[in-house]
PDB file of N, CA and C in Angstrom:
ATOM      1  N   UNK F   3      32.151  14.480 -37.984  1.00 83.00           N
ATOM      2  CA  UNK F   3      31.007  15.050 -37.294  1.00 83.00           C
ATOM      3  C   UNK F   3      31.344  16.503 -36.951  1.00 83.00           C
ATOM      4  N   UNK F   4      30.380  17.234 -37.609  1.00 92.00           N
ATOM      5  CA  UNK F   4      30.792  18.516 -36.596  1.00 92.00           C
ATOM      6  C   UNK F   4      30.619  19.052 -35.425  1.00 92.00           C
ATOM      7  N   UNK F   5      30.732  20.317 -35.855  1.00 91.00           N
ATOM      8  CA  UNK F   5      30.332  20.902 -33.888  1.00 91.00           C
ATOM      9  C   UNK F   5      28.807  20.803 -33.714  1.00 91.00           C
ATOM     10  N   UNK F   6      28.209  21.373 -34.484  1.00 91.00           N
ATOM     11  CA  UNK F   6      26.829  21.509 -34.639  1.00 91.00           C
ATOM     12  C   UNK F   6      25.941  19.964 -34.305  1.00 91.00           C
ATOM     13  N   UNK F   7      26.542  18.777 -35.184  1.00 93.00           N
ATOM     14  CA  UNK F   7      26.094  17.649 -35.076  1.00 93.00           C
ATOM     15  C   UNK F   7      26.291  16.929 -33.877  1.00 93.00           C
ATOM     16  N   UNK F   8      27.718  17.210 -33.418  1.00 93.00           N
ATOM     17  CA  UNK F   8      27.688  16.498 -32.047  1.00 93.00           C
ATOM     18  C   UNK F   8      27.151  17.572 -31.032  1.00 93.00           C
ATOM     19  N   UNK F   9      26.700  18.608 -31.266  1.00 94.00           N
ATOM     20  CA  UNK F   9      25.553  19.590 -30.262  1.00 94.00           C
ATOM     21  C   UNK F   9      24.329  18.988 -30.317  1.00 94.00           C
ATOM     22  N   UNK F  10      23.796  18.671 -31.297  1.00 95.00           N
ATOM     23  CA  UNK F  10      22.668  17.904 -31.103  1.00 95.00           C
ATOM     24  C   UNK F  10      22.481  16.558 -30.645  1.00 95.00           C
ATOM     25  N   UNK F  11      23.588  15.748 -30.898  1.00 95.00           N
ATOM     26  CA  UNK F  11      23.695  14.417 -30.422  1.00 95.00           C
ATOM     27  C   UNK F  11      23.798  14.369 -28.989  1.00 95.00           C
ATOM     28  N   UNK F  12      24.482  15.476 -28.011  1.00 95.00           N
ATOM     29  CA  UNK F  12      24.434  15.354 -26.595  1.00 95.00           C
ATOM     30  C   UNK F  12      22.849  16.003 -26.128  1.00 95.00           C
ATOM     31  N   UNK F  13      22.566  17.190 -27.264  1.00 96.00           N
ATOM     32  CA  UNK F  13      20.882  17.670 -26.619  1.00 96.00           C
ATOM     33  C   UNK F  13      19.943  16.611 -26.395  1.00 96.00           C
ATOM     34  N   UNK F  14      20.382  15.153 -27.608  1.00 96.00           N
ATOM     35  CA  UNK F  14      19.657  14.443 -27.757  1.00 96.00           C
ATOM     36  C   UNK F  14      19.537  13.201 -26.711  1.00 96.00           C
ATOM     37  N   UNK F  15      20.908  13.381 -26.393  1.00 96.00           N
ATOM     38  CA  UNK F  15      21.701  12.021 -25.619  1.00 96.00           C
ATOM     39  C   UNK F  15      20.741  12.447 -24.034  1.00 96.00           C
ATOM     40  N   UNK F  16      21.215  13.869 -23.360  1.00 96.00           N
ATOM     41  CA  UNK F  16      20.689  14.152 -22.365  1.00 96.00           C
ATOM     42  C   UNK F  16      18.920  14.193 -22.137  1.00 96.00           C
ATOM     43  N   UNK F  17      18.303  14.583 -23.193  1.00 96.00           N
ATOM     44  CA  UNK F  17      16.729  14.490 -23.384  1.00 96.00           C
ATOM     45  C   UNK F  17      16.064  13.045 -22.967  1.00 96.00           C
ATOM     46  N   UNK F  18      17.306  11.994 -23.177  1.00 96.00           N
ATOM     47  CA  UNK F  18      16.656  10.431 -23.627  1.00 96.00           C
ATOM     48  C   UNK F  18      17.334   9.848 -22.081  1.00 96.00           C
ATOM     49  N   UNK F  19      18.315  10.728 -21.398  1.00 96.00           N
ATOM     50  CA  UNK F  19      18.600  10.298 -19.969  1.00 96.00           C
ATOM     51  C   UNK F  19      17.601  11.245 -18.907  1.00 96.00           C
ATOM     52  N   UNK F  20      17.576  12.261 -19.535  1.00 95.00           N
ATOM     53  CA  UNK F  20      15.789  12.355 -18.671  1.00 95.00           C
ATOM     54  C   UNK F  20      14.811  11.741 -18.701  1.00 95.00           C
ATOM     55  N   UNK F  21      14.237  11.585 -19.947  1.00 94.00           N
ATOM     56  CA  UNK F  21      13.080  10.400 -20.062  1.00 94.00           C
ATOM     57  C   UNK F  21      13.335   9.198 -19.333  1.00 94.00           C
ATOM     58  N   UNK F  22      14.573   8.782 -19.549  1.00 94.00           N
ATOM     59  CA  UNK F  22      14.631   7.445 -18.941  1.00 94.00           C
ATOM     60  C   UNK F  22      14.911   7.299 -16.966  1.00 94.00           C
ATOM     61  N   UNK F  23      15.129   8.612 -16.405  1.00 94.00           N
ATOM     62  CA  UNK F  23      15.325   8.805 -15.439  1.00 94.00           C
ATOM     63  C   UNK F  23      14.103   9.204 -14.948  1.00 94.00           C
ATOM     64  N   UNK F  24      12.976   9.836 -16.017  1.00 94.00           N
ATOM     65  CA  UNK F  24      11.812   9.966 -14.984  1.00 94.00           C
ATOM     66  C   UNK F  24      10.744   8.841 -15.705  1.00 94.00           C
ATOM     67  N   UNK F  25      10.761   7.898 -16.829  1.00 93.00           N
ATOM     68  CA  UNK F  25      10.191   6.910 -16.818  1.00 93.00           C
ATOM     69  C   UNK F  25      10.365   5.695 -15.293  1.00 93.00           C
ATOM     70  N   UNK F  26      11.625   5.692 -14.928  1.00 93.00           N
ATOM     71  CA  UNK F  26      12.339   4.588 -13.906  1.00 93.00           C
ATOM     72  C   UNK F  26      11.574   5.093 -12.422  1.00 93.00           C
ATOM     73  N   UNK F  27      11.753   6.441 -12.651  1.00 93.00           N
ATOM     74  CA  UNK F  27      11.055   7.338 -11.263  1.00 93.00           C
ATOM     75  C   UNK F  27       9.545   6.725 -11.206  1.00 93.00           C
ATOM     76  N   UNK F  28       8.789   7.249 -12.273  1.00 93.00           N
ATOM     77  CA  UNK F  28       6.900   6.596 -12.653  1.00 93.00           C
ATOM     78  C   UNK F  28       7.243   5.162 -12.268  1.00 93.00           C
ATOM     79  N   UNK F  29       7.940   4.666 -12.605  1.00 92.00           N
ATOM     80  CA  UNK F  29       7.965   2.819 -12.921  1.00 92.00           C
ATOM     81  C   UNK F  29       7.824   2.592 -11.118  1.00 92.00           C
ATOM     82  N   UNK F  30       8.838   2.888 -10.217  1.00 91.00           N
ATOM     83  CA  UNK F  30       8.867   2.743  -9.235  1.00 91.00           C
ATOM     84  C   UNK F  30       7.699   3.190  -8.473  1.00 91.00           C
ATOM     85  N   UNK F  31       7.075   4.438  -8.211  1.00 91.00           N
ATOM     86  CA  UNK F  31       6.199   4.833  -7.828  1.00 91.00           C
ATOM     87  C   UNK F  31       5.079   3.927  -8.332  1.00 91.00           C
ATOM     88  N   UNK F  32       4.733   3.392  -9.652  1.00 90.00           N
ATOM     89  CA  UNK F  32       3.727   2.288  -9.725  1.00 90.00           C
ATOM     90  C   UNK F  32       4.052   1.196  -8.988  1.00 90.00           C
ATOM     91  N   UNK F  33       5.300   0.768  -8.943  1.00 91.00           N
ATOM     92  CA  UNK F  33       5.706  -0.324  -8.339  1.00 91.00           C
ATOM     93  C   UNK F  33       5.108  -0.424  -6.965  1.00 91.00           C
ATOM     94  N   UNK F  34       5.462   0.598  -6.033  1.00 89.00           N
ATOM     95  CA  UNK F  34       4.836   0.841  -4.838  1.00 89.00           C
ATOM     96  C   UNK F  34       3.873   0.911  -4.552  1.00 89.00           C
ATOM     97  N   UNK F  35       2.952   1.396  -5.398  1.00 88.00           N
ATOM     98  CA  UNK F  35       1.532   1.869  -4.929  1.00 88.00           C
ATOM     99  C   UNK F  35       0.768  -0.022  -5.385  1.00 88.00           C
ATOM    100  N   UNK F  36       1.182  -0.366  -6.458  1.00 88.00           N
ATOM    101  CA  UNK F  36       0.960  -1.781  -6.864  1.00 88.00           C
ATOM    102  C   UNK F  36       1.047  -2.948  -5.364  1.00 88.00           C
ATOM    103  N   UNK F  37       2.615  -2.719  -4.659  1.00 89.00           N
ATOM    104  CA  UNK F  37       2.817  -3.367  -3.917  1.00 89.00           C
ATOM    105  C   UNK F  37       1.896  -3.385  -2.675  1.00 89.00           C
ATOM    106  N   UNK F  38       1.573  -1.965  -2.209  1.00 88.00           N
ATOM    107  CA  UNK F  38       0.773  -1.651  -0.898  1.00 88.00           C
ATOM    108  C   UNK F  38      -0.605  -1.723  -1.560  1.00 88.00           C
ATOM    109  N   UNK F  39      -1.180  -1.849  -2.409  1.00 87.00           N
ATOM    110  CA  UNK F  39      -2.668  -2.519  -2.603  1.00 87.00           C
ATOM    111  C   UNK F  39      -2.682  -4.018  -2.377  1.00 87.00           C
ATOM    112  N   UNK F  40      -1.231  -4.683  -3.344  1.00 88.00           N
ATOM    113  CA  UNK F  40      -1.304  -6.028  -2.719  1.00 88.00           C
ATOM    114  C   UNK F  40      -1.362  -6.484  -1.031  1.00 88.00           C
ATOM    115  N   UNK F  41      -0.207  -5.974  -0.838  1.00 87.00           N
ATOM    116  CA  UNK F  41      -0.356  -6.130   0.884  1.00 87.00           C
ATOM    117  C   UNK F  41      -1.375  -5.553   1.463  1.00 87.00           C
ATOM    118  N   UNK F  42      -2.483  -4.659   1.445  1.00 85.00           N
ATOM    119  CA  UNK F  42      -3.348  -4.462   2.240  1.00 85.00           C
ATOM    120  C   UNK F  42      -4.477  -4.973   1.893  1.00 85.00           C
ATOM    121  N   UNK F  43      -4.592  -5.653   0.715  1.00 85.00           N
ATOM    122  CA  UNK F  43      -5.603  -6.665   0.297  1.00 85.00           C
ATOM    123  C   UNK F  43      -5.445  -8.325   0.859  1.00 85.00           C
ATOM    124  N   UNK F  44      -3.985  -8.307   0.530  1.00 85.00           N
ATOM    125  CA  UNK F  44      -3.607  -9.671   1.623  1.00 85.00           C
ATOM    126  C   UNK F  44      -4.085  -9.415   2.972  1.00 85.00           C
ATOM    127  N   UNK F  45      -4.063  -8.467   3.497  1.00 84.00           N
ATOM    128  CA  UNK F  45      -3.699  -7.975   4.807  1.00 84.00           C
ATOM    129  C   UNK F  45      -5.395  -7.732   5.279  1.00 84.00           C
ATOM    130  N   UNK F  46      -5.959  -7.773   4.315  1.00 82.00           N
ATOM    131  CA  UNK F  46      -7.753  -7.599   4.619  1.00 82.00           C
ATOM    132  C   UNK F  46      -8.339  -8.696   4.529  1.00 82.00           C
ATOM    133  N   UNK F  47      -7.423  -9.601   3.784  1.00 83.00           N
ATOM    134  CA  UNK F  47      -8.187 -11.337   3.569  1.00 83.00           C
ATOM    135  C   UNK F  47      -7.945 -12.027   4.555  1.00 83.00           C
ATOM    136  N   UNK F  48      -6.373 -11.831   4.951  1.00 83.00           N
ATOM    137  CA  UNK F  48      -6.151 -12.492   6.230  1.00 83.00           C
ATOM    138  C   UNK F  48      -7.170 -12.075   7.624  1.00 83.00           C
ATOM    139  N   UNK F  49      -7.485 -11.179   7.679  1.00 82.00           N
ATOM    140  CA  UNK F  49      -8.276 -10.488   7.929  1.00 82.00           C
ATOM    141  C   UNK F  49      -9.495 -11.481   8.846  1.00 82.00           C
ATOM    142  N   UNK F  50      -9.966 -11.466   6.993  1.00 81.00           N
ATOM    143  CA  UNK F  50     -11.639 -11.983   7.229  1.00 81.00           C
ATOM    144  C   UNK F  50     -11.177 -13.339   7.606  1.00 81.00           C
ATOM    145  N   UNK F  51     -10.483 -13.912   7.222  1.00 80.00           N
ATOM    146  CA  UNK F  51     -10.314 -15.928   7.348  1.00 80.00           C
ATOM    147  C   UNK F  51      -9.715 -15.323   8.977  1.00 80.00           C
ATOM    148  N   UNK F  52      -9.673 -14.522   9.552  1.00 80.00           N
ATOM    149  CA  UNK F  52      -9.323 -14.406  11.401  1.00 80.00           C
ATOM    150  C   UNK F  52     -10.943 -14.020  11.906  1.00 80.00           C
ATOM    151  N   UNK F  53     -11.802 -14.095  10.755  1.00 78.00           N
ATOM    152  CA  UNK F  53     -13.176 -13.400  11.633  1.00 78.00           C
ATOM    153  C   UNK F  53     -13.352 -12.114  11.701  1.00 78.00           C
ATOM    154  N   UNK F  54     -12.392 -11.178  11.365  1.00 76.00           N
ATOM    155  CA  UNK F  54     -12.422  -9.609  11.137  1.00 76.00           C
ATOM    156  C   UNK F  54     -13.227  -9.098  10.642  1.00 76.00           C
ATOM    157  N   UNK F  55     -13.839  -8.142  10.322  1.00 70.00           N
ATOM    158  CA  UNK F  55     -15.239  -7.555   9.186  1.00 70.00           C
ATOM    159  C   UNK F  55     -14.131  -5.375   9.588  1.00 70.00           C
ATOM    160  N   UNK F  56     -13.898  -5.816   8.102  1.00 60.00           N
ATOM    161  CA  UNK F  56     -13.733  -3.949   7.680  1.00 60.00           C
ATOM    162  C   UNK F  56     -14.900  -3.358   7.856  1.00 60.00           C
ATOM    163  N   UNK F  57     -14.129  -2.339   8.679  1.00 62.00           N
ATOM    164  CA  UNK F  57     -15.783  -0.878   8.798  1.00 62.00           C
ATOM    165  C   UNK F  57     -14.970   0.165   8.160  1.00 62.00           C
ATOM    166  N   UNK F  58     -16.119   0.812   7.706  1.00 55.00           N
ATOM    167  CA  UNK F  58     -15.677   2.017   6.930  1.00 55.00           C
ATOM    168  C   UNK F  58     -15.413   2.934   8.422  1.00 55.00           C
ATOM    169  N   UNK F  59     -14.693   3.751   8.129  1.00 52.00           N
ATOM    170  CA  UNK F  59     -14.423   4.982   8.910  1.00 52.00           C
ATOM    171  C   UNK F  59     -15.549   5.988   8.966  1.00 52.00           C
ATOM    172  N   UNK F  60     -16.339   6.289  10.128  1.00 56.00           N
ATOM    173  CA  UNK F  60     -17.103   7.440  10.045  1.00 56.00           C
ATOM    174  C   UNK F  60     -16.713   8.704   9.517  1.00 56.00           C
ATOM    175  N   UNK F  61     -17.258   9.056   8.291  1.00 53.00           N
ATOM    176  CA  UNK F  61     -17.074  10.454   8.023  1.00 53.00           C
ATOM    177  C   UNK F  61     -18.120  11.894   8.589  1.00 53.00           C
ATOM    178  N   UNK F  62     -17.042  12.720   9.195  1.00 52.00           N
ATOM    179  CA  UNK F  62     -17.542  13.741   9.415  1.00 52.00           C
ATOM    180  C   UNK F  62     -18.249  13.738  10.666  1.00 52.00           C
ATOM    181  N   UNK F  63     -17.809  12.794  11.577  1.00 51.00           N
ATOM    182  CA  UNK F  63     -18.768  12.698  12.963  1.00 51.00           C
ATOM    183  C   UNK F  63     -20.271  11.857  12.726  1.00 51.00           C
ATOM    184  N   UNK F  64     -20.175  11.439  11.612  1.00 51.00           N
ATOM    185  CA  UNK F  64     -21.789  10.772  11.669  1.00 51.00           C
ATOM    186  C   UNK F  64     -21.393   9.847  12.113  1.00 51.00           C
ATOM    187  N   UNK F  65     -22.657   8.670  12.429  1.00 51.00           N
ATOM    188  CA  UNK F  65     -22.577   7.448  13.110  1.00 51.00           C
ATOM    189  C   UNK F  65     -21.898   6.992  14.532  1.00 51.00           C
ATOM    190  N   UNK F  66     -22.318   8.251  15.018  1.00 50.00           N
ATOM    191  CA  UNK F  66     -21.778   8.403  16.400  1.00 50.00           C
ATOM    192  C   UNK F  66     -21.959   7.554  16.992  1.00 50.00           C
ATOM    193  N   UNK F  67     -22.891   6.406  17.496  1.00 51.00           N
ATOM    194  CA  UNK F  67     -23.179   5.476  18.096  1.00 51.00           C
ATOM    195  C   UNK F  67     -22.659   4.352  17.595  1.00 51.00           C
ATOM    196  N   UNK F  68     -21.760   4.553  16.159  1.00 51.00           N
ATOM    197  CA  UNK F  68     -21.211   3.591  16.180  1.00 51.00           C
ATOM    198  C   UNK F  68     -19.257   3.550  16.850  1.00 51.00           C
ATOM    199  N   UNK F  69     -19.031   4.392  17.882  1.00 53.00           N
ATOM    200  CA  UNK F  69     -18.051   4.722  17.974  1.00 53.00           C
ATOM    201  C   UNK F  69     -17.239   3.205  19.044  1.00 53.00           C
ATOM    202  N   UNK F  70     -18.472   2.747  19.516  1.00 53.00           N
ATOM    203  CA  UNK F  70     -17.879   2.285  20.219  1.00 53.00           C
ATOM    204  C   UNK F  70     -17.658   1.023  19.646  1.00 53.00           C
ATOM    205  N   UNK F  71     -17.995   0.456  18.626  1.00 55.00           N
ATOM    206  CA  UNK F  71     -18.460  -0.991  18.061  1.00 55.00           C
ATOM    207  C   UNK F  71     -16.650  -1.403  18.134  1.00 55.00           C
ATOM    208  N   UNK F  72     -15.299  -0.955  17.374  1.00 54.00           N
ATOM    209  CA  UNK F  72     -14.419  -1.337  17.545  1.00 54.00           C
ATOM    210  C   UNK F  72     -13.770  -1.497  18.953  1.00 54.00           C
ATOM    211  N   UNK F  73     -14.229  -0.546  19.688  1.00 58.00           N
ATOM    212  CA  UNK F  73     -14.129  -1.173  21.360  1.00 58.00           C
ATOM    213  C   UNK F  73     -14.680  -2.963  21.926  1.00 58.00           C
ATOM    214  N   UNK F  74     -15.632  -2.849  21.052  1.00 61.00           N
ATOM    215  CA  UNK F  74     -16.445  -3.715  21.503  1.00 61.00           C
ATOM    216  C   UNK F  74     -15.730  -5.132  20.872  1.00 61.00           C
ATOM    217  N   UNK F  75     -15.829  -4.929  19.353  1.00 67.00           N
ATOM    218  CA  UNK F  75     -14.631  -5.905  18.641  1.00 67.00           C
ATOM    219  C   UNK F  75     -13.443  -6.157  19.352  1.00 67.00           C
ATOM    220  N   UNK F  76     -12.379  -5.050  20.213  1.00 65.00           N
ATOM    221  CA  UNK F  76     -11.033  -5.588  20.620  1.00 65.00           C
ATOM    222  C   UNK F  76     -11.698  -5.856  21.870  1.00 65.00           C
ATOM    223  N   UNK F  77     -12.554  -5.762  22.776  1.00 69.00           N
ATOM    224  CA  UNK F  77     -12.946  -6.533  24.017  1.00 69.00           C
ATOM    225  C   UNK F  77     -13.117  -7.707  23.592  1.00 69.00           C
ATOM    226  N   UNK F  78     -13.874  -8.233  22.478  1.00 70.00           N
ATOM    227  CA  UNK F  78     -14.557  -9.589  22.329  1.00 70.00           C
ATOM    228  C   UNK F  78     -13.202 -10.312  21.480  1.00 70.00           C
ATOM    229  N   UNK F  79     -12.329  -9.653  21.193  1.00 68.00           N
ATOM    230  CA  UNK F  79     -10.886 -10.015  20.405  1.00 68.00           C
ATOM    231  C   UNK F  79     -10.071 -10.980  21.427  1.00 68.00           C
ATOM    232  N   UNK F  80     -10.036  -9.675  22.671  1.00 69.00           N
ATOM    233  CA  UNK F  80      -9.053 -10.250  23.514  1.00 69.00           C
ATOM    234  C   UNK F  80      -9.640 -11.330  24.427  1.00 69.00           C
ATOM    235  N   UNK F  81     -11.362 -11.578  24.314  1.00 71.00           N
ATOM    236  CA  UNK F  81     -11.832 -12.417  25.067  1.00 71.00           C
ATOM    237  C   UNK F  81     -10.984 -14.004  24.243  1.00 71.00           C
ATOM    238  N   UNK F  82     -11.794 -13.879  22.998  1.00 70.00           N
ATOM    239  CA  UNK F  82     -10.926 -14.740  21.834  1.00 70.00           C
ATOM    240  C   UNK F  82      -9.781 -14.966  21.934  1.00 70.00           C
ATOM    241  N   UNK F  83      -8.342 -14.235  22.344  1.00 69.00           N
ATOM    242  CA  UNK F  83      -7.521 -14.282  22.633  1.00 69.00           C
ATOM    243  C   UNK F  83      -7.041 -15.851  23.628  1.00 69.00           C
ATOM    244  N   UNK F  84      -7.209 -15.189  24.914  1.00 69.00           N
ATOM    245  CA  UNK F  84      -7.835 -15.440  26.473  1.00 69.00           C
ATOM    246  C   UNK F  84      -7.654 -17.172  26.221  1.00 69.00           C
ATOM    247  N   UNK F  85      -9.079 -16.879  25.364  1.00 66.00           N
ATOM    248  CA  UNK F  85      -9.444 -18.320  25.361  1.00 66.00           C
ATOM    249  C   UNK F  85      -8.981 -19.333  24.486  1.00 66.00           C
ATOM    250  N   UNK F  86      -8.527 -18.546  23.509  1.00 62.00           N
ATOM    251  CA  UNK F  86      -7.077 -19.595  22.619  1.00 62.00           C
ATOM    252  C   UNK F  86      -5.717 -20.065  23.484  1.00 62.00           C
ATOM    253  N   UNK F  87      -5.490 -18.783  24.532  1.00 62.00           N
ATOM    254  CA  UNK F  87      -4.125 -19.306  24.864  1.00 62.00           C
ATOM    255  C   UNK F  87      -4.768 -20.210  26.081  1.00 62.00           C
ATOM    256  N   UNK F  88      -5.500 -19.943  26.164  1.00 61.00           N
ATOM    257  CA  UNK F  88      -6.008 -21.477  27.869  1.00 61.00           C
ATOM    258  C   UNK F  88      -5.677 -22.805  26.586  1.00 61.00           C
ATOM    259  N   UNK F  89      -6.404 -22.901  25.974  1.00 58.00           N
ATOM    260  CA  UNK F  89      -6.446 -24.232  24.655  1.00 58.00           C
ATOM    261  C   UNK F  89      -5.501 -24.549  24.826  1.00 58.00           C
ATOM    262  N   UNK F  90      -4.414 -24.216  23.988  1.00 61.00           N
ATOM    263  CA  UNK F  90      -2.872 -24.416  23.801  1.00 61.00           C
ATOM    264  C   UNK F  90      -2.185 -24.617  24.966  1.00 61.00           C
ATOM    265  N   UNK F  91      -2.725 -23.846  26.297  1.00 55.00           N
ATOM    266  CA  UNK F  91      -1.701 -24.561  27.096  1.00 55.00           C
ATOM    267  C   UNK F  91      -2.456 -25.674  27.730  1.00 55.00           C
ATOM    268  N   UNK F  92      -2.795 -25.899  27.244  1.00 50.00           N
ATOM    269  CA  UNK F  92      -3.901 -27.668  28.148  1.00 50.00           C
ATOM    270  C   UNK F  92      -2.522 -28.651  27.057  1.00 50.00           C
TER     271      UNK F  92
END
């Protein structure tokens, strides 16, 4: 082998440990973003089977009157609460 040939064989060697170092990089980053859709889709089902209902987030200050509705949800939450733990301790 010469000089020339094994010059190209390391240009080549190092080209194919980049690719494979930023394929592994992409792979992971899908991995993650894959994982946190699963869990916040679990995490929205569990959700609804607790009685929960997703609200969209007001954009831009509209729906001002609806500001208080999640107030109103963790008041009527913790009423729910309240009244589970009286149950359980009977």
């Amino acid at each position: 082998m010469t000089n020339h040939e094994r010059s190209e064989l390391l240009k080549k060697v190092e080209r194919y440990e980049n690719a494979f170092t930023e394929l592994k990089a992409a792979h992971d980053d899908v991995k993650d973003v894959l994982i946190e859709t699963i869990l916040f889709d679990r995490w929205q089902q569990l959700g609804t089977q607790l009685g929960f209902k997703a609200q969209q987030p007001a954009a831009n200050g509209k729906d001002k009157g609806k500001d208080d509705e999640p107030n109103r949800d963790l008041a009527q939450l913790n009423q729910q609460i309240s009244a589970m733990s009286e149950s359980w301790s009977h």
